């Protein structure tokens, strides 16, 4: 079957670093995407990893290990506005749709 | 900027009614998707389309149908609404070959009573 596992909730303080993990088991794998969704808002694309390694975009980084079926999103210098839900999503095929995890709700405290 | 719009932000319908949810994107994207989002379940794919007049079933197509007569418009149809279809419905689009980067509309909160 297909499954993506990520923690349901994470809490961190402003200025800290937080890592949100995602493990997956899918029939096909082309890459791992990350999305952010604020309460009441639409999901927005953050990053995509097709190859092993770390991709950095400002304060956010995303990592993929295909051999371990594992990835993570790293958020540095946390700000209050980073409080949101974060979803990992597997791209199953070259033209395939995404399979989303259930999301991790990040709460950033002052 | 990519803009994906959905016809209604909130919608209340009665059980058994036929419901149409419309989605329009303005960036000439080939791919369009319909999801529903429920607390604790994440986003689940209902249907998607890679081209005009083309559709593919997602993970939960039962009770839904779709229509794509024009490239920019993708409609979700609930043939006979039921209370278990009360949910947030999200439309998304992406370029061909780039389904990893989808652009979402604001969503329609549908309540079926």
XYZ file of C-alpha atoms in Angstrom:
223
model
C 0.000 0.000 0.000
C 0.877 3.649 -0.026
C 1.663 5.542 3.145
C 3.398 8.701 4.230
C 4.185 9.206 7.897
C 4.906 12.556 9.511
C 4.410 13.778 13.086
C 0.999 15.286 13.730
C 2.240 18.193 15.847
C 5.506 19.962 16.611
C 6.095 22.892 18.955
C 9.169 25.147 18.947
C 10.210 28.594 20.130
C 10.921 31.650 18.055
C 14.464 31.704 16.719
C 14.962 27.961 17.088
C 15.466 25.271 14.451
C 12.884 22.575 13.835
C 12.966 19.447 11.680
C 9.808 17.803 10.326
C 10.374 14.234 9.200
C 8.559 12.285 6.527
C 8.870 8.591 5.768
C 7.116 7.102 2.798
C 6.123 3.800 1.282
C 4.711 4.117 -2.228
C 4.535 1.993 -5.361
C 6.551 4.504 -7.363
C 8.808 7.400 -6.443
C 10.009 10.341 -8.488
C 10.445 12.896 -5.747
C 9.283 14.497 -2.510
C 7.544 17.870 -2.260
C 6.788 20.034 0.758
C 3.837 22.395 1.154
C 2.889 24.957 3.790
C -0.679 25.759 4.748
C -1.723 28.468 7.179
C -5.056 28.102 8.957
C -7.826 29.054 6.546
C -5.393 29.351 3.654
C -4.435 27.351 0.597
C -1.403 25.060 0.511
C 1.652 26.717 -1.030
C 4.627 24.941 -2.549
C 7.890 25.126 -0.595
C 10.379 22.714 -2.129
C 10.977 19.576 -4.160
C 13.695 16.934 -3.947
C 14.149 14.434 -6.757
C 17.706 13.444 -5.847
C 19.389 12.592 -2.565
C 20.755 15.497 -0.611
C 19.887 18.879 0.800
C 18.108 21.694 -1.031
C 18.238 25.118 0.588
C 15.838 27.988 0.019
C 16.421 30.809 2.466
C 15.496 29.747 5.991
C 13.986 26.496 4.725
C 15.885 23.395 3.634
C 14.646 20.014 2.488
C 16.502 16.727 2.530
C 15.926 13.419 0.792
C 17.382 9.943 1.204
C 15.869 7.632 -1.409
C 17.573 4.549 0.009
C 15.947 5.191 3.410
C 12.579 6.353 1.956
C 12.958 9.381 4.174
C 13.003 13.107 3.928
C 12.745 16.126 6.181
C 11.989 19.809 6.107
C 14.290 21.996 8.195
C 13.127 25.421 9.288
C 15.742 27.748 10.756
C 15.426 31.016 12.678
C 11.797 30.258 13.357
C 9.350 33.145 13.209
C 5.803 33.381 14.498
C 4.551 33.452 10.899
C 5.972 29.949 10.393
C 3.129 28.587 12.528
C 1.251 26.499 9.985
C 0.697 22.938 8.804
C 3.376 21.337 6.677
C 2.670 18.502 4.272
C 5.073 16.169 2.557
C 3.918 14.710 -0.754
C 5.331 11.971 -2.951
C 5.336 12.270 -6.731
C 4.686 8.737 -7.923
C 5.461 9.057 -11.626
C 6.937 11.456 -14.168
C 3.485 12.744 -14.972
C 1.933 11.370 -11.831
C -0.172 12.983 -9.204
C 0.986 13.695 -5.655
C 0.209 11.599 -2.612
C 0.044 13.821 0.458
C 0.877 13.030 4.058
C -1.594 13.984 6.768
C 0.362 17.057 7.738
C 2.364 18.354 10.696
C 0.975 21.286 12.656
C 3.860 23.521 13.733
C 3.278 25.927 16.580
C 5.920 28.582 17.161
C 5.900 30.066 20.656
C 7.420 33.420 21.679
C 1.650 35.085 -10.490
C -0.415 31.966 -10.987
C -3.963 32.503 -9.993
C -6.386 29.694 -9.276
C -9.900 30.754 -8.425
C -12.834 28.754 -7.156
C -16.440 29.720 -7.685
C -17.502 29.840 -4.041
C -15.731 30.205 -0.706
C -18.637 28.742 1.242
C -21.533 26.621 0.029
C -24.465 25.011 1.818
C -26.484 22.359 0.014
C -29.152 19.855 0.912
C -28.803 16.082 0.743
C -29.589 14.797 -2.742
C -28.868 18.056 -4.552
C -26.545 18.167 -7.547
C -23.588 20.396 -6.747
C -21.148 22.061 -9.128
C -17.774 23.374 -7.963
C -15.901 25.423 -10.518
C -12.182 26.057 -10.754
C -10.392 28.379 -13.153
C -6.656 28.930 -13.607
C -5.086 31.706 -15.629
C -1.595 30.335 -16.334
C -2.283 27.958 -19.207
C -1.468 24.950 -17.019
C -2.063 21.532 -18.541
C -2.693 19.712 -15.266
C -5.609 20.320 -12.930
C -6.577 18.526 -9.727
C -9.445 18.283 -7.267
C -8.783 17.381 -3.610
C -10.826 17.225 -0.487
C -9.287 18.088 2.856
C -10.626 16.783 6.142
C -9.118 17.245 9.626
C -6.508 14.612 10.366
C -6.707 13.117 6.875
C -4.638 15.552 4.857
C -5.378 16.148 1.196
C -6.961 13.327 -0.746
C -7.118 13.342 -4.527
C -10.559 12.980 -6.070
C -9.877 13.439 -9.809
C -7.230 14.976 -12.002
C -6.880 15.972 -15.624
C -3.823 16.227 -17.862
C -5.574 17.756 -20.829
C -8.870 19.057 -22.105
C -11.628 16.421 -22.059
C -9.292 14.044 -20.256
C -9.794 12.825 -16.672
C -8.291 10.273 -14.338
C -9.638 8.926 -11.065
C -7.760 9.728 -7.915
C -7.943 7.940 -4.589
C -11.562 8.753 -3.677
C -13.646 9.290 -6.851
C -16.833 7.627 -5.615
C -19.781 10.025 -5.614
C -17.973 12.583 -7.780
C -17.516 13.326 -11.444
C -15.549 15.997 -13.307
C -15.635 17.949 -16.509
C -12.890 19.721 -18.417
C -14.226 21.298 -21.590
C -11.689 24.138 -21.664
C -8.054 24.123 -20.644
C -8.471 26.761 -17.946
C -11.581 25.312 -16.291
C -12.044 22.131 -14.264
C -15.386 21.381 -12.662
C -16.191 18.970 -9.852
C -19.711 17.588 -9.742
C -21.431 15.916 -6.827
C -24.222 14.026 -8.539
C -26.299 13.608 -5.376
C -24.776 15.322 -2.378
C -24.555 13.403 0.876
C -23.627 14.535 4.384
C -20.319 12.627 4.221
C -19.275 14.939 1.398
C -19.209 17.877 3.781
C -15.603 18.999 3.459
C -13.125 21.575 2.197
C -12.591 21.186 -1.546
C -9.344 22.407 -3.050
C -8.535 22.822 -6.715
C -4.951 22.941 -7.979
C -3.085 23.281 -11.254
C 0.431 22.665 -12.513
C 2.492 22.692 -15.649
C 2.815 19.510 -17.672
C 5.552 17.348 -16.153
C 5.668 19.507 -13.003
C 2.944 18.004 -10.843
C 5.337 18.266 -7.905
C 4.671 22.026 -7.864
C 0.978 22.629 -7.701
C -0.795 25.938 -7.270
C -3.896 25.818 -5.135
C -7.082 27.827 -5.110
C -8.519 29.235 -1.864
C -10.893 26.298 -1.393
C -14.638 25.846 -1.105
C -16.060 24.891 2.265
C -19.073 22.735 1.375
C -21.656 21.820 3.967
C -24.318 19.263 3.080
C -27.303 19.225 5.420
